[in-house]
Short mmCIF file of C-alpha atoms in Angstrom, two decimals:
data_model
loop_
_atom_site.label_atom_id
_atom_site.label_comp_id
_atom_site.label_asym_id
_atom_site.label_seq_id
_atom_site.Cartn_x
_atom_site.Cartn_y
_atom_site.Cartn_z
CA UNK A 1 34.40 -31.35 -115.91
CA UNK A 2 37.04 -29.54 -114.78
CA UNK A 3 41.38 -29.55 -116.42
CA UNK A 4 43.81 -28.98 -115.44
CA UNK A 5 47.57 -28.48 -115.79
CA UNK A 6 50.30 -30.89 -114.37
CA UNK A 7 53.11 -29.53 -113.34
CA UNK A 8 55.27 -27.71 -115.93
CA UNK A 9 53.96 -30.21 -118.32
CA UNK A 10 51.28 -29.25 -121.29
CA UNK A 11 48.71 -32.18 -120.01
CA UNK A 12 45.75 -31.19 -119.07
CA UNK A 13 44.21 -34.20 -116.94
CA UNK A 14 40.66 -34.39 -116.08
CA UNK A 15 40.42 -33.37 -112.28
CA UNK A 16 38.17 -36.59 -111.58
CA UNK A 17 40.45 -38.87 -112.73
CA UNK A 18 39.17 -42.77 -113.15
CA UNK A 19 41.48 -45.01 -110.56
CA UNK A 20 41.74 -48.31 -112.52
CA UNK A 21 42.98 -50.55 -109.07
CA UNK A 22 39.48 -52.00 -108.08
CA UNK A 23 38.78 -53.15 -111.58
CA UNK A 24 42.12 -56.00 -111.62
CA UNK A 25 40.31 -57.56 -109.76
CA UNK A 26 42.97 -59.05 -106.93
CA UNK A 27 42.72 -57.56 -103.50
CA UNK A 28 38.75 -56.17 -104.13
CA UNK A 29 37.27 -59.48 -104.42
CA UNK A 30 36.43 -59.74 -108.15
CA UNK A 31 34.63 -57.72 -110.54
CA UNK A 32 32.54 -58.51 -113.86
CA UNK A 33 34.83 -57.36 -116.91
CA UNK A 34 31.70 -56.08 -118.52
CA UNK A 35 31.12 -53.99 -115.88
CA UNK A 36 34.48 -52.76 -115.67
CA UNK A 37 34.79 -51.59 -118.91
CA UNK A 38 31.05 -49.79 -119.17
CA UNK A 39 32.89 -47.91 -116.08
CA UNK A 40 35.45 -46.62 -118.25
CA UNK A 41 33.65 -45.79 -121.29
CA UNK A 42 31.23 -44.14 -119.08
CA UNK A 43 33.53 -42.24 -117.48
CA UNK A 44 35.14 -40.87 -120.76
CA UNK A 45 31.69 -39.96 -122.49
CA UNK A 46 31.21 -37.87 -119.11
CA UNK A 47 34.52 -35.95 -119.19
CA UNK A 48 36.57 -37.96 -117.16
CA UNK A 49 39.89 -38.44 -120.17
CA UNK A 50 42.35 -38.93 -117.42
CA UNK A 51 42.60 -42.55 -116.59
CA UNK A 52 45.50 -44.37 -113.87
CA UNK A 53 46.12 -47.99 -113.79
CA UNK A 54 49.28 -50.14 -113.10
CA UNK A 55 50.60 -53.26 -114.32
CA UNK A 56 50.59 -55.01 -110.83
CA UNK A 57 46.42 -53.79 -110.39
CA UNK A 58 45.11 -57.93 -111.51
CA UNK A 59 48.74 -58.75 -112.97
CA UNK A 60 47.93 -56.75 -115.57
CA UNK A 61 44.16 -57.47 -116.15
CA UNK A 62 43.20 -53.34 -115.49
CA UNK A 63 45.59 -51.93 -117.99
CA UNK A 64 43.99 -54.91 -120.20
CA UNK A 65 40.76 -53.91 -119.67
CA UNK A 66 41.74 -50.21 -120.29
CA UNK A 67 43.12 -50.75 -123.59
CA UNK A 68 39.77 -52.51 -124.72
CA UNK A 69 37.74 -49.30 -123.29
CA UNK A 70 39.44 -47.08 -125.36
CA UNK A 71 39.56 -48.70 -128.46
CA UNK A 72 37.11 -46.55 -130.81
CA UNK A 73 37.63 -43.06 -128.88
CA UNK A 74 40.04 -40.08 -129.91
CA UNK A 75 43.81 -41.24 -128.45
CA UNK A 76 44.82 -37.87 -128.08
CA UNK A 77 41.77 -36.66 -126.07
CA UNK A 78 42.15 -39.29 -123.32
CA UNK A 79 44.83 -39.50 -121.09
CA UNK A 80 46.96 -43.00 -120.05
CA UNK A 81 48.58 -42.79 -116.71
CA UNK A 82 50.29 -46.28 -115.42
CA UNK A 83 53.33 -47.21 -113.26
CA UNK A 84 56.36 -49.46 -112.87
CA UNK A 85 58.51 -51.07 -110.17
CA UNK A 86 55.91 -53.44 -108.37
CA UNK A 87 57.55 -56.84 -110.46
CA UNK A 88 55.81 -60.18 -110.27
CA UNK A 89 56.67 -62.34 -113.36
CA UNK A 90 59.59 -64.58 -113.52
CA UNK A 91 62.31 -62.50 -115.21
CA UNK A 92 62.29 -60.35 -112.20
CA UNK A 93 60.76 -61.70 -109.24
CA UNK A 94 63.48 -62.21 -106.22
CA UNK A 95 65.18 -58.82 -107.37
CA UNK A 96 64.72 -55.99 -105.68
CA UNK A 97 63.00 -55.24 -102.32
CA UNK A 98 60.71 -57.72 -101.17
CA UNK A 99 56.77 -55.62 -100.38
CA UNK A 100 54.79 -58.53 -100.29
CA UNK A 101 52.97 -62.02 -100.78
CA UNK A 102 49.67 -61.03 -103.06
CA UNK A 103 47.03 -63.49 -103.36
CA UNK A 104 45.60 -64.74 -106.87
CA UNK A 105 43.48 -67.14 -108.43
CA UNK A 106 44.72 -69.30 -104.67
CA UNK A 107 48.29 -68.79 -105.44
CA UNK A 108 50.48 -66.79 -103.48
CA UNK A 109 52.68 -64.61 -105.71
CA UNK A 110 55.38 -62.57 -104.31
CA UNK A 111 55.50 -58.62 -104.94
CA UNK A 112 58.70 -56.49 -105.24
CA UNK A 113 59.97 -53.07 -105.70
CA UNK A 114 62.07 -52.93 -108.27
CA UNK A 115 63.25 -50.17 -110.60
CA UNK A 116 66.45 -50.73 -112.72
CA UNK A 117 67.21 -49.29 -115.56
CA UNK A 118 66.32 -52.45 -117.82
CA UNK A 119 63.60 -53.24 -115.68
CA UNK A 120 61.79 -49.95 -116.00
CA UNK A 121 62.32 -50.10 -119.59
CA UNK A 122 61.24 -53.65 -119.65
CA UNK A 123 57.96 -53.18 -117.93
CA UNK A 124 57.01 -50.22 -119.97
CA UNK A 125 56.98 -52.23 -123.16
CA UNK A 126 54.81 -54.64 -122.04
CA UNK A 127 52.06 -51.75 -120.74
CA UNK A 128 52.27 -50.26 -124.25
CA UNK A 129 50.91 -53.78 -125.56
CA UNK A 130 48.26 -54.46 -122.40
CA UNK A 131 47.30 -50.82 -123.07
CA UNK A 132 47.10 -51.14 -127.38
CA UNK A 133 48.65 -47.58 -127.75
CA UNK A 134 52.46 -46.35 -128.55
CA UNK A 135 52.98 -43.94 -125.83
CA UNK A 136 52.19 -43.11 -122.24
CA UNK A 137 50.86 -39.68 -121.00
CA UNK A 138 52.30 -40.25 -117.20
CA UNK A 139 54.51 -42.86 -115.98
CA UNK A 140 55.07 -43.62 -112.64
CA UNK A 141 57.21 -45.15 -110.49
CA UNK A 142 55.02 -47.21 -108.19
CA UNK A 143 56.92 -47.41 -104.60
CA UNK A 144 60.40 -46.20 -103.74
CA UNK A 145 62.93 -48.89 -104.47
CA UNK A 146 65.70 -49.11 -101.79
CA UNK A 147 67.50 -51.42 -104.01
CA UNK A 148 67.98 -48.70 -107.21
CA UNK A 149 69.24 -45.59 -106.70
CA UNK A 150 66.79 -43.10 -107.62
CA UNK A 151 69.12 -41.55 -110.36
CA UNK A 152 69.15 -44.70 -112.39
CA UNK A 153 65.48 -44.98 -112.44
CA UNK A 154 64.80 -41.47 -113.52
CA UNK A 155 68.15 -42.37 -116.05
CA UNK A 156 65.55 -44.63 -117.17
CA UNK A 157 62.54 -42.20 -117.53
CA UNK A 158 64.62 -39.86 -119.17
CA UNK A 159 65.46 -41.86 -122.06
CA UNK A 160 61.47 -43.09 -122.57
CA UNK A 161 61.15 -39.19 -121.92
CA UNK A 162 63.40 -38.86 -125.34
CA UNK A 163 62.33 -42.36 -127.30
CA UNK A 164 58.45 -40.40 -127.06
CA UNK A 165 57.35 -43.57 -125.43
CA UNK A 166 56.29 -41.29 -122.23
CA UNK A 167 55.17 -37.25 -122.44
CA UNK A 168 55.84 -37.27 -119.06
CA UNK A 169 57.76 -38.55 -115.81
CA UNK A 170 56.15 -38.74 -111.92
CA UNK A 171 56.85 -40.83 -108.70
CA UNK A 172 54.09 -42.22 -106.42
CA UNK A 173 54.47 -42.47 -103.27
CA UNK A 174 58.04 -40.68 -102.15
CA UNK A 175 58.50 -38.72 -99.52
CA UNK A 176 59.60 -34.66 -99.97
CA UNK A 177 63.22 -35.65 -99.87
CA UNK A 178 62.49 -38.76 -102.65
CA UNK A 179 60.77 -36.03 -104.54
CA UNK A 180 64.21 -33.48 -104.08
CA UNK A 181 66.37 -36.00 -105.07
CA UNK A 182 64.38 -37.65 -107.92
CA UNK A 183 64.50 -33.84 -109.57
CA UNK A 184 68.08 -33.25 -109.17
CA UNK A 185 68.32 -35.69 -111.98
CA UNK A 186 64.54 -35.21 -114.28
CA UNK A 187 62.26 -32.70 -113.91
CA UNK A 188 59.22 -34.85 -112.50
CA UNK A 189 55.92 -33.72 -112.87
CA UNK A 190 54.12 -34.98 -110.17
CA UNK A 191 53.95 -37.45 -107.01
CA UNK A 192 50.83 -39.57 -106.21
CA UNK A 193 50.52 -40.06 -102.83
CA UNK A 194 47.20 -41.07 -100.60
CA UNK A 195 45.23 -38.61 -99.16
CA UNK A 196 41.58 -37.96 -97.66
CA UNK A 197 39.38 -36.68 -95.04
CA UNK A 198 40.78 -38.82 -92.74
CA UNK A 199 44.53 -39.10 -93.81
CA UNK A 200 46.05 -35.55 -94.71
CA UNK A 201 49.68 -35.92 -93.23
CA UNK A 202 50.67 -34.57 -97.08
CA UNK A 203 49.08 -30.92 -95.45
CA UNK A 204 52.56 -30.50 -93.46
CA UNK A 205 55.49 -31.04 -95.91
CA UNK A 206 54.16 -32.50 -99.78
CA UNK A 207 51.35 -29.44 -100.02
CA UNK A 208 54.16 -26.68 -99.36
CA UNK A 209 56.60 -28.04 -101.25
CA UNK A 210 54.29 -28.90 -104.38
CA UNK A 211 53.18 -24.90 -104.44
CA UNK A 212 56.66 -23.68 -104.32
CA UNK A 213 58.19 -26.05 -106.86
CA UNK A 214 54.95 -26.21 -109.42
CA UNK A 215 54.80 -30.26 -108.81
CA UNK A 216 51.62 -31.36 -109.43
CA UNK A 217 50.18 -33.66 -106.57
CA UNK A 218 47.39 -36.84 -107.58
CA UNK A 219 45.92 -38.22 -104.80
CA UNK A 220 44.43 -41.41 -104.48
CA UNK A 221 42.01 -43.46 -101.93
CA UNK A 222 39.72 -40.11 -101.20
CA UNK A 223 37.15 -42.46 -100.20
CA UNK A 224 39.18 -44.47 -98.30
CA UNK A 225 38.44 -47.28 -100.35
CA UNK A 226 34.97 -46.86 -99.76
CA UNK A 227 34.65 -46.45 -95.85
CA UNK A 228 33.73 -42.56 -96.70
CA UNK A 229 30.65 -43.58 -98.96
CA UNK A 230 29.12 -44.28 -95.52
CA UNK A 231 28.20 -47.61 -97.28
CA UNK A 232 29.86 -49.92 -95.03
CA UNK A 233 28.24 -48.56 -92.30
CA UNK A 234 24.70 -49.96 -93.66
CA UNK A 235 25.72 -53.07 -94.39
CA UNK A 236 28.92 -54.09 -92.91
CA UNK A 237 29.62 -56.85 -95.09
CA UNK A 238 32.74 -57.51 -97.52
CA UNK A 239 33.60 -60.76 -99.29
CA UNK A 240 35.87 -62.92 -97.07
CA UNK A 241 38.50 -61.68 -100.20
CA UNK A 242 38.56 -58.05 -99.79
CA UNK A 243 41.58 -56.76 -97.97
CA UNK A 244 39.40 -53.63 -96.64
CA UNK A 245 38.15 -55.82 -93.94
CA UNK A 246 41.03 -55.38 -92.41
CA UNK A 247 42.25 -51.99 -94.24
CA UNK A 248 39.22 -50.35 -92.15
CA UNK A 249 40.24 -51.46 -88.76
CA UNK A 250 42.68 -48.60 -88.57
CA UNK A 251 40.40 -46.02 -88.06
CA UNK A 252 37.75 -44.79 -84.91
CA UNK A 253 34.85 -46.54 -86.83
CA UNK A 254 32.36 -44.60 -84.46
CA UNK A 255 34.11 -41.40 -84.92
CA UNK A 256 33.70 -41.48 -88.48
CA UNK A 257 30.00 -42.56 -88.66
CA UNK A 258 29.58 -39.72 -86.85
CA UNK A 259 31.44 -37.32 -88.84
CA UNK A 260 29.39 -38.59 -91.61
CA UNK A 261 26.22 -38.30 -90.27
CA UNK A 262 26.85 -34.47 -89.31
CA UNK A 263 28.09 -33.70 -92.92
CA UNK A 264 25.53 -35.63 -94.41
CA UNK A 265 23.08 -33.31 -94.18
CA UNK A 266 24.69 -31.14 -96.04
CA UNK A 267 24.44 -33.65 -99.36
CA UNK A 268 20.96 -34.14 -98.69
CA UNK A 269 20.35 -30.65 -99.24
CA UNK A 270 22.84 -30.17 -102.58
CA UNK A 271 20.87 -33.63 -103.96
CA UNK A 272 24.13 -35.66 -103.82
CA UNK A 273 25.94 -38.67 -102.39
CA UNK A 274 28.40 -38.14 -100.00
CA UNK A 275 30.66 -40.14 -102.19
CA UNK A 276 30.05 -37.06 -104.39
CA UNK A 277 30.71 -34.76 -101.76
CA UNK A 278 34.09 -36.02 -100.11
CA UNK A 279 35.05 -36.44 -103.74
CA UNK A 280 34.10 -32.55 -104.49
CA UNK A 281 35.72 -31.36 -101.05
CA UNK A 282 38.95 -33.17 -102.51
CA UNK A 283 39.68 -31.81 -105.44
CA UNK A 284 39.04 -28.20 -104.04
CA UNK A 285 41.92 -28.67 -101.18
CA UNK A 286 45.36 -26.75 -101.83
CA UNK A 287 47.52 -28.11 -104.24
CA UNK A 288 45.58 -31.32 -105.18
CA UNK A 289 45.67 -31.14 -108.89
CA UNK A 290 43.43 -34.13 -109.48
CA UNK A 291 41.66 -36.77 -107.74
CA UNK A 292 41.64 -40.99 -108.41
CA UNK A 293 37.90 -42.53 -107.88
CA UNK A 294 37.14 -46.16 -108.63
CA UNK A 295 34.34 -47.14 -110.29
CA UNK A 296 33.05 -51.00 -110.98
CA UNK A 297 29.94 -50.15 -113.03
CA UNK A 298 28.96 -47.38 -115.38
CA UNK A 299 26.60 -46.07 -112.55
CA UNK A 300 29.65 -45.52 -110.18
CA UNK A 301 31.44 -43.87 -112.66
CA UNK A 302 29.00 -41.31 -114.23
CA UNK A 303 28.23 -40.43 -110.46
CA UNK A 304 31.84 -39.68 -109.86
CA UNK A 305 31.96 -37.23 -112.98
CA UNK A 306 29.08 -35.12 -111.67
CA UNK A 307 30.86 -34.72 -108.47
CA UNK A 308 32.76 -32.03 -110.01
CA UNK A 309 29.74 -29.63 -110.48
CA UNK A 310 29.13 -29.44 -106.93
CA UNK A 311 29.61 -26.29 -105.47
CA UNK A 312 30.59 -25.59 -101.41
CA UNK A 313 30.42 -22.58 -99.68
CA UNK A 314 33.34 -21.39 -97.54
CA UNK A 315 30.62 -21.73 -94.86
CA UNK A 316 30.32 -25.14 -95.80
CA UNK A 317 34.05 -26.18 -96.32
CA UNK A 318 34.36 -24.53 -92.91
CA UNK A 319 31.35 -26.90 -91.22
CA UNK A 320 33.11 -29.76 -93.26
CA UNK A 321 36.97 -28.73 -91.24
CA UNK A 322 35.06 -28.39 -87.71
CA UNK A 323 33.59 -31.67 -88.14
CA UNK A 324 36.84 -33.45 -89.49
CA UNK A 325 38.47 -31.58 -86.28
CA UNK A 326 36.36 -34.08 -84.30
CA UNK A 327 37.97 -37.32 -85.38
#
């Protein structure tokens, strides 16, 4: 496995880093608890120590399930990275911006940004519980809040930053100027934004700044929340449940079967997925520092460690950028 550095900070985070959303369950139609948690332990006896869940992933059933898969392993060799500001539960629901109505257990519950000062704070205390530890590595804000001015939320962050009850502070999701304005007030490390082979609008304005300002840049959905495993394509089927069946209808479908099929070949001859290889060609892209992958059994998860040892050619990055030029 590869570290590395994040930001100014002194955490090193695992550059496969496990992405905790798929295993709450809501939005991914269901998963087996068992299985979930195998996928964590597995990941962590394979190098992955960097692991990012949020309260709102299963209304707080992942950072549950996290907390469990730790329990027994070396605190200070794994890394806890979780968020704030998507609000659910009674205290705070109606405040803040309305994102949307989430589906659970046949219930419609309605989602908001939200990111006061006592909400922040609030929120945080109940993740150190779901998560059975006393501090948080990285905490996040999850989506901009148009409600809360950015300088009371990092007001917010900055006192967790002092109480020790966070090592450090990032954003997820802002735009460049969200990012400039969120550091006038607390030196962020980092901004997680979504970004893959077939969405890379963070190329033209996040990747420059991020070099020239040392912020460190996770990425999440590299797979495209799975339409890059070339999976879907062979069997085309998704519980009724699963928001990707309509998540994948904003893309050429036929254009990127056949992007896969040229680049496949070049997995086939490494002795890889291409899961493993679109992860690999990821993490090796300017600036990323390190990349989210899902995993709902033990399987998944080892397989996503190992991605890291691939190596590509500049020959073959270069086939890889001709073929994505295609899309």
């Amino acid at each position: 496995m590869e570290y590395r550095k994040l930001g100014k900070t002194d955490l090193e985070l695992s550059a496969i880093t496990y992405g905790a959303f798929a295993i709450g369950g809501n939005m991914w139609g269901g998963n087996e608890k068992r299985d979930s948690i195998d996928s964590v332990k597995a990941s962590i006896d394979n190098g992955v120590t960097t692991l990012d869940t949020a309260p709102f992933y299963g209304f707080g059933l992942s950072e549950e399930m996290i907390g469990a898969a730790i329990q027994g392993y070396d605190r200070t060799k794994i890394q806890l990275l979780t968020k704030f500001g998507l609000v659910w539960d009674g205290s705070n629901q109606g405040k803040g911006e309305f994102f949307f109505d989430a589906e659970e257990a046949g219930k419609t519950i309605p989602v908001y940004k939200y990111s006061s000062k006592t909400s922040v704070i609030h929120e945080v205390e109940n993740s150190l519980k779901r998560l059975r530890t006393d501090y948080i590595d990285l905490l996040q804000i999850h989506w901009p809040d148009s409600t809360t001015p950015i300088s009371e939320t990092m007001e917010a962050l900055d006192l967790l930053l002092q109480q020790g009850k966070i090592r450090a502070a990032g954003v997820s999701n802002y735009s460049v100027d969200q990012v400039s304005e969120a550091r006038k007030n607390l030196n962020i490390a980092s901004n997680q934004v979504g970004y893959s082979m077939l969405n890379r609008g963070i190329e033209q304005d996040l990747v420059p700044y991020a070099k020239e300002n040392d912020l460190g840049i996770i990425v999440y959905s590299p797979m495209e929340r799975g339409l890059l495993t070339g999976k879907y394509f062979n069997t085309g089927k998704l519980k009724e449940s699963d928001h990707r069946n309509g998540y994948f209808q904003q893309f050429d479908l036929a254009k990127v079967k056949t992007f896969l099929d040229t680049i496949s070949p070049i997995a086939t001859n490494k002795g890889v997925t291409l899961s493993q290889l679109v992860l690999r060609w990821t993490s090796l892209q300017p600036a990323i520092t390190v990349v989210l992958a899902g995993a709902r059994n033990a399987e998944q998860a080892i397989a996503n460690a190992q991605a890291i040892d691939i190596t590509l050619t500049v020959e073959e990055l270069s086939f890889i950028d001709l073929a994505l030029a295609k899309i």
